[in-house]
């Protein structure tokens, strides 16, 4: 089933258990009320934990740590991030995660790469016998991994990567586990995109500040106005084939010379 049909990706993780219960009311029976409340409380705590992290690296590590505790049957976890058209593994809970992910990247098949490419969730209980991945499946089994669960991490139409779980046991994940993990992946994706945007904003501010500092150095040294100083920086950047902020940083670092 397509991943996007299983939940609303725009749930706000900061809205708390009440909103979450209201949303889930249409998909869970009254008999599940106690489970629902427990799940809502858990996810509200997860949301607060992830929102408190200060940067992308820490956020990713927190997602994986909390996910491993949250998803029943998981022995290992990791995130495959998509950056500049390439996939790479971050915050793995063991070297086996890197090994299994590398197999998928090299062979270009497996639940992680398919979750990203096909926009679906993939759950497999005996990967060594899985016909969808004839090369990866037996290789993963030889490495001691038999069950895998992979979720596409996304907001709107932007794919951030995949959240992956692994187990040495056969049939470690059931349908309920997959459904609960789907809800967790929603919160994880929102937390991750928030951290990425904050990092981009922080970098933009840092770059602006370093460019302003370099302009000030040039204005004082050559008795020129801001526009002329900026023109010099642009020309130097083009001549050196460097980005403007890199050129500005060089001027600041070498301001005592010349």
mmCIF file of C-alpha atoms in Angstrom:
data_model
loop_
_atom_site.group_PDB
_atom_site.id
_atom_site.type_symbol
_atom_site.label_atom_id
_atom_site.label_comp_id
_atom_site.label_asym_id
_atom_site.label_seq_id
_atom_site.Cartn_x
_atom_site.Cartn_y
_atom_site.Cartn_z
ATOM 1 C CA UNK A 1 0.000 0.000 0.000
ATOM 2 C CA UNK A 2 1.387 3.432 -0.843
ATOM 3 C CA UNK A 3 2.913 5.027 2.224
ATOM 4 C CA UNK A 4 1.078 8.313 1.751
ATOM 5 C CA UNK A 5 -2.327 6.620 2.015
ATOM 6 C CA UNK A 6 -1.728 5.366 5.529
ATOM 7 C CA UNK A 7 -1.622 8.681 7.366
ATOM 8 C CA UNK A 8 -1.791 12.438 7.047
ATOM 9 C CA UNK A 9 1.822 13.674 6.733
ATOM 10 C CA UNK A 10 0.873 17.159 7.879
ATOM 11 C CA UNK A 11 -0.003 16.172 11.467
ATOM 12 C CA UNK A 12 1.549 18.766 13.774
ATOM 13 C CA UNK A 13 3.632 16.915 16.381
ATOM 14 C CA UNK A 14 3.203 19.791 18.791
ATOM 15 C CA UNK A 15 -0.588 19.508 18.998
ATOM 16 C CA UNK A 16 -0.480 16.826 21.662
ATOM 17 C CA UNK A 17 -2.484 13.751 22.506
ATOM 18 C CA UNK A 18 -5.937 15.286 22.153
ATOM 19 C CA UNK A 19 -5.505 16.162 18.493
ATOM 20 C CA UNK A 20 -3.831 12.831 17.844
ATOM 21 C CA UNK A 21 -6.692 10.889 19.397
ATOM 22 C CA UNK A 22 -9.212 12.858 17.353
ATOM 23 C CA UNK A 23 -7.350 12.052 14.138
ATOM 24 C CA UNK A 24 -7.011 8.364 14.978
ATOM 25 C CA UNK A 25 -10.640 8.028 16.007
ATOM 26 C CA UNK A 26 -11.707 7.139 12.491
ATOM 27 C CA UNK A 27 -9.232 4.291 12.078
ATOM 28 C CA UNK A 28 -9.357 2.570 15.468
ATOM 29 C CA UNK A 29 -12.299 0.847 17.160
ATOM 30 C CA UNK A 30 -13.624 1.780 20.631
ATOM 31 C CA UNK A 31 -12.062 -1.444 21.899
ATOM 32 C CA UNK A 32 -8.663 0.012 21.100
ATOM 33 C CA UNK A 33 -9.277 3.147 23.183
ATOM 34 C CA UNK A 34 -6.781 2.244 25.902
ATOM 35 C CA UNK A 35 -4.123 1.382 23.353
ATOM 36 C CA UNK A 36 -4.880 4.580 21.471
ATOM 37 C CA UNK A 37 -4.432 6.737 24.546
ATOM 38 C CA UNK A 38 -1.164 5.021 25.388
ATOM 39 C CA UNK A 39 0.063 5.468 21.827
ATOM 40 C CA UNK A 40 -1.008 9.105 21.754
ATOM 41 C CA UNK A 41 0.842 9.806 24.987
ATOM 42 C CA UNK A 42 3.941 8.052 23.708
ATOM 43 C CA UNK A 43 3.959 9.979 20.454
ATOM 44 C CA UNK A 44 3.388 13.290 22.228
ATOM 45 C CA UNK A 45 6.495 12.561 24.295
ATOM 46 C CA UNK A 46 8.393 11.586 21.158
ATOM 47 C CA UNK A 47 7.386 14.859 19.492
ATOM 48 C CA UNK A 48 8.613 16.929 22.430
ATOM 49 C CA UNK A 49 11.894 15.008 22.531
ATOM 50 C CA UNK A 50 12.605 15.463 18.836
ATOM 51 C CA UNK A 51 11.588 19.141 18.741
ATOM 52 C CA UNK A 52 14.066 19.899 21.522
ATOM 53 C CA UNK A 53 17.119 18.777 19.568
ATOM 54 C CA UNK A 54 19.401 21.625 18.422
ATOM 55 C CA UNK A 55 20.733 20.459 15.030
ATOM 56 C CA UNK A 56 20.351 17.903 12.248
ATOM 57 C CA UNK A 57 22.951 15.455 13.555
ATOM 58 C CA UNK A 58 21.508 15.416 17.062
ATOM 59 C CA UNK A 59 17.954 15.209 15.733
ATOM 60 C CA UNK A 60 18.794 12.197 13.569
ATOM 61 C CA UNK A 61 20.509 10.451 16.482
ATOM 62 C CA UNK A 62 17.509 11.147 18.719
ATOM 63 C CA UNK A 63 15.087 9.812 16.103
ATOM 64 C CA UNK A 64 16.992 6.537 15.826
ATOM 65 C CA UNK A 65 17.401 6.130 19.586
ATOM 66 C CA UNK A 66 13.724 6.758 20.342
ATOM 67 C CA UNK A 67 12.604 4.667 17.353
ATOM 68 C CA UNK A 68 14.549 1.632 18.518
ATOM 69 C CA UNK A 69 12.809 1.824 21.897
ATOM 70 C CA UNK A 70 9.432 2.485 20.314
ATOM 71 C CA UNK A 71 9.160 -0.101 17.522
ATOM 72 C CA UNK A 72 8.494 -3.602 18.837
ATOM 73 C CA UNK A 73 10.783 -6.317 17.504
ATOM 74 C CA UNK A 74 13.517 -3.990 16.258
ATOM 75 C CA UNK A 75 17.077 -4.903 17.193
ATOM 76 C CA UNK A 76 18.825 -2.288 15.043
ATOM 77 C CA UNK A 77 17.807 0.965 13.384
ATOM 78 C CA UNK A 78 19.212 3.693 11.169
ATOM 79 C CA UNK A 79 18.258 6.449 8.768
ATOM 80 C CA UNK A 80 19.155 6.639 5.096
ATOM 81 C CA UNK A 81 19.339 10.319 4.159
ATOM 82 C CA UNK A 82 18.926 11.614 0.629
ATOM 83 C CA UNK A 83 21.327 14.511 0.027
ATOM 84 C CA UNK A 84 22.377 15.905 -3.347
ATOM 85 C CA UNK A 85 20.887 12.922 -5.123
ATOM 86 C CA UNK A 86 22.838 10.361 -3.094
ATOM 87 C CA UNK A 87 21.759 8.083 -0.238
ATOM 88 C CA UNK A 88 23.945 7.561 2.814
ATOM 89 C CA UNK A 89 23.431 5.979 6.223
ATOM 90 C CA UNK A 90 23.430 8.126 9.372
ATOM 91 C CA UNK A 91 23.174 7.324 13.075
ATOM 92 C CA UNK A 92 23.215 3.514 12.726
ATOM 93 C CA UNK A 93 22.827 1.609 15.986
ATOM 94 C CA UNK A 94 25.359 -0.997 14.859
ATOM 95 C CA UNK A 95 27.841 -1.758 12.111
ATOM 96 C CA UNK A 96 25.438 -4.367 10.755
ATOM 97 C CA UNK A 97 23.167 -1.473 9.745
ATOM 98 C CA UNK A 98 25.916 0.062 7.619
ATOM 99 C CA UNK A 99 26.679 -3.319 6.077
ATOM 100 C CA UNK A 100 23.049 -4.075 5.181
ATOM 101 C CA UNK A 101 22.470 -0.568 3.838
ATOM 102 C CA UNK A 102 25.641 -0.701 1.750
ATOM 103 C CA UNK A 103 24.421 -3.922 0.183
ATOM 104 C CA UNK A 104 21.235 -2.149 -0.853
ATOM 105 C CA UNK A 105 23.052 0.888 -2.238
ATOM 106 C CA UNK A 106 25.524 -1.252 -4.175
ATOM 107 C CA UNK A 107 22.940 -3.701 -5.508
ATOM 108 C CA UNK A 108 20.307 -0.988 -6.015
ATOM 109 C CA UNK A 109 17.617 -3.144 -4.496
ATOM 110 C CA UNK A 110 16.094 -3.725 -1.089
ATOM 111 C CA UNK A 111 13.372 -2.282 1.146
ATOM 112 C CA UNK A 112 15.245 0.922 2.012
ATOM 113 C CA UNK A 113 16.007 2.008 -1.557
ATOM 114 C CA UNK A 114 12.538 0.933 -2.685
ATOM 115 C CA UNK A 115 10.833 2.874 0.126
ATOM 116 C CA UNK A 116 12.612 5.998 -1.122
ATOM 117 C CA UNK A 117 12.089 5.339 -4.830
ATOM 118 C CA UNK A 118 8.595 3.849 -4.781
ATOM 119 C CA UNK A 119 7.140 5.968 -1.933
ATOM 120 C CA UNK A 120 5.910 2.927 -0.026
ATOM 121 C CA UNK A 121 6.460 1.181 3.288
ATOM 122 C CA UNK A 122 8.167 -2.202 3.035
ATOM 123 C CA UNK A 123 7.888 -4.954 5.651
ATOM 124 C CA UNK A 124 9.551 -8.306 5.069
ATOM 125 C CA UNK A 125 9.745 -11.232 7.494
ATOM 126 C CA UNK A 126 12.153 -13.578 5.734
ATOM 127 C CA UNK A 127 14.281 -11.553 3.369
ATOM 128 C CA UNK A 128 16.377 -14.516 2.272
ATOM 129 C CA UNK A 129 13.328 -15.914 0.482
ATOM 130 C CA UNK A 130 12.065 -12.578 -0.837
ATOM 131 C CA UNK A 131 11.634 -12.680 -4.601
ATOM 132 C CA UNK A 132 11.495 -8.899 -4.965
ATOM 133 C CA UNK A 133 15.181 -8.605 -4.109
ATOM 134 C CA UNK A 134 16.912 -11.718 -5.492
ATOM 135 C CA UNK A 135 20.430 -10.400 -4.893
ATOM 136 C CA UNK A 136 19.977 -8.416 -1.708
ATOM 137 C CA UNK A 137 17.739 -10.897 0.135
ATOM 138 C CA UNK A 138 20.160 -13.831 0.355
ATOM 139 C CA UNK A 139 23.077 -11.458 1.064
ATOM 140 C CA UNK A 140 21.221 -9.876 3.995
ATOM 141 C CA UNK A 141 20.308 -13.308 5.357
ATOM 142 C CA UNK A 142 23.948 -14.397 5.176
ATOM 143 C CA UNK A 143 24.740 -11.376 7.335
ATOM 144 C CA UNK A 144 22.223 -12.525 9.942
ATOM 145 C CA UNK A 145 19.371 -10.116 9.149
ATOM 146 C CA UNK A 146 16.020 -11.696 8.287
ATOM 147 C CA UNK A 147 13.317 -9.093 9.038
ATOM 148 C CA UNK A 148 13.321 -5.502 7.783
ATOM 149 C CA UNK A 149 10.890 -2.606 8.030
ATOM 150 C CA UNK A 150 11.483 0.556 5.975
ATOM 151 C CA UNK A 151 9.501 3.797 5.962
ATOM 152 C CA UNK A 152 9.859 6.682 3.557
ATOM 153 C CA UNK A 153 10.492 9.909 5.498
ATOM 154 C CA UNK A 154 8.781 12.791 3.734
ATOM 155 C CA UNK A 155 6.889 16.044 4.069
ATOM 156 C CA UNK A 156 4.500 17.054 1.298
ATOM 157 C CA UNK A 157 6.206 15.825 -1.872
ATOM 158 C CA UNK A 158 9.790 16.038 -0.591
ATOM 159 C CA UNK A 159 11.516 12.766 0.284
ATOM 160 C CA UNK A 160 14.073 13.151 3.077
ATOM 161 C CA UNK A 161 15.164 9.523 3.196
ATOM 162 C CA UNK A 162 14.054 6.351 4.947
ATOM 163 C CA UNK A 163 13.759 5.144 8.530
ATOM 164 C CA UNK A 164 14.849 1.507 8.718
ATOM 165 C CA UNK A 165 14.514 -1.264 11.293
ATOM 166 C CA UNK A 166 16.284 -4.624 11.301
ATOM 167 C CA UNK A 167 16.015 -7.894 13.211
ATOM 168 C CA UNK A 168 17.863 -11.193 13.224
ATOM 169 C CA UNK A 169 14.569 -12.995 13.841
ATOM 170 C CA UNK A 170 12.208 -14.213 11.133
ATOM 171 C CA UNK A 171 8.824 -12.410 11.102
ATOM 172 C CA UNK A 172 9.910 -9.933 13.774
ATOM 173 C CA UNK A 173 7.423 -7.246 12.658
ATOM 174 C CA UNK A 174 3.655 -7.637 12.378
ATOM 175 C CA UNK A 175 0.942 -5.398 10.928
ATOM 176 C CA UNK A 176 0.337 -3.589 14.219
ATOM 177 C CA UNK A 177 4.024 -2.815 14.537
ATOM 178 C CA UNK A 178 4.066 -1.473 10.985
ATOM 179 C CA UNK A 179 1.047 0.757 11.679
ATOM 180 C CA UNK A 180 2.542 2.135 14.907
ATOM 181 C CA UNK A 181 5.854 2.753 13.143
ATOM 182 C CA UNK A 182 4.055 4.685 10.422
ATOM 183 C CA UNK A 183 2.799 7.162 13.003
ATOM 184 C CA UNK A 184 6.272 7.473 14.505
ATOM 185 C CA UNK A 185 7.783 8.083 11.050
ATOM 186 C CA UNK A 186 5.385 11.007 10.600
ATOM 187 C CA UNK A 187 6.749 12.768 13.662
ATOM 188 C CA UNK A 188 10.311 11.886 12.741
ATOM 189 C CA UNK A 189 9.959 13.409 9.263
ATOM 190 C CA UNK A 190 8.524 16.660 10.629
ATOM 191 C CA UNK A 191 11.288 16.903 13.236
ATOM 192 C CA UNK A 192 13.955 16.202 10.614
ATOM 193 C CA UNK A 193 12.737 18.790 8.095
ATOM 194 C CA UNK A 194 12.508 21.349 10.893
ATOM 195 C CA UNK A 195 16.103 20.691 11.935
ATOM 196 C CA UNK A 196 17.297 20.877 8.316
ATOM 197 C CA UNK A 197 15.570 24.211 7.761
ATOM 198 C CA UNK A 198 17.009 25.649 10.962
ATOM 199 C CA UNK A 199 20.484 24.512 9.910
ATOM 200 C CA UNK A 200 20.055 26.132 6.489
ATOM 201 C CA UNK A 201 18.872 29.370 8.084
ATOM 202 C CA UNK A 202 21.772 29.368 10.530
ATOM 203 C CA UNK A 203 24.236 28.799 7.688
ATOM 204 C CA UNK A 204 22.685 31.612 5.652
ATOM 205 C CA UNK A 205 23.009 33.991 8.604
ATOM 206 C CA UNK A 206 26.624 32.957 9.189
ATOM 207 C CA UNK A 207 27.430 33.486 5.497
ATOM 208 C CA UNK A 208 25.768 36.894 5.498
ATOM 209 C CA UNK A 209 27.741 37.936 8.581
ATOM 210 C CA UNK A 210 31.087 36.828 7.132
ATOM 211 C CA UNK A 211 30.362 38.686 3.881
ATOM 212 C CA UNK A 212 29.477 41.844 5.843
ATOM 213 C CA UNK A 213 32.719 41.549 7.823
ATOM 214 C CA UNK A 214 34.779 41.159 4.651
ATOM 215 C CA UNK A 215 33.067 44.187 3.096
ATOM 216 C CA UNK A 216 33.914 46.219 6.190
ATOM 217 C CA UNK A 217 37.575 45.209 5.940
ATOM 218 C CA UNK A 218 37.749 46.224 2.275
ATOM 219 C CA UNK A 219 35.917 49.513 2.908
ATOM 220 C CA UNK A 220 38.345 50.491 5.659
ATOM 221 C CA UNK A 221 41.468 49.311 3.836
ATOM 222 C CA UNK A 222 40.678 50.947 0.482
ATOM 223 C CA UNK A 223 38.445 53.828 1.593
ATOM 224 C CA UNK A 224 35.555 52.652 -0.618
ATOM 225 C CA UNK A 225 31.810 52.358 -0.143
ATOM 226 C CA UNK A 226 29.821 49.170 0.505
ATOM 227 C CA UNK A 227 28.788 48.689 -3.118
ATOM 228 C CA UNK A 228 32.388 48.849 -4.351
ATOM 229 C CA UNK A 229 33.546 46.469 -1.605
ATOM 230 C CA UNK A 230 30.859 43.981 -2.603
ATOM 231 C CA UNK A 231 31.886 44.269 -6.257
ATOM 232 C CA UNK A 232 35.476 43.419 -5.323
ATOM 233 C CA UNK A 233 34.301 40.364 -3.398
ATOM 234 C CA UNK A 234 32.186 39.179 -6.327
ATOM 235 C CA UNK A 235 35.037 39.616 -8.804
ATOM 236 C CA UNK A 236 37.473 37.829 -6.492
ATOM 237 C CA UNK A 237 34.964 35.004 -6.044
ATOM 238 C CA UNK A 238 34.533 34.560 -9.775
ATOM 239 C CA UNK A 239 38.276 34.745 -10.428
ATOM 240 C CA UNK A 240 39.072 32.137 -7.770
ATOM 241 C CA UNK A 241 36.059 29.979 -8.698
ATOM 242 C CA UNK A 242 34.891 30.023 -5.085
ATOM 243 C CA UNK A 243 31.535 30.742 -3.525
ATOM 244 C CA UNK A 244 31.080 34.289 -2.292
ATOM 245 C CA UNK A 245 31.038 33.342 1.392
ATOM 246 C CA UNK A 246 34.233 31.286 0.939
ATOM 247 C CA UNK A 247 35.964 34.271 -0.631
ATOM 248 C CA UNK A 248 34.717 36.518 2.175
ATOM 249 C CA UNK A 249 36.014 34.040 4.762
ATOM 250 C CA UNK A 250 39.452 34.117 3.106
ATOM 251 C CA UNK A 251 39.546 37.912 3.304
ATOM 252 C CA UNK A 252 38.602 37.833 6.981
ATOM 253 C CA UNK A 253 41.134 35.117 7.841
ATOM 254 C CA UNK A 254 43.936 36.956 5.992
ATOM 255 C CA UNK A 255 43.031 40.525 6.918
ATOM 256 C CA UNK A 256 46.391 41.101 8.573
ATOM 257 C CA UNK A 257 48.251 40.434 5.339
ATOM 258 C CA UNK A 258 48.901 42.836 2.498
#
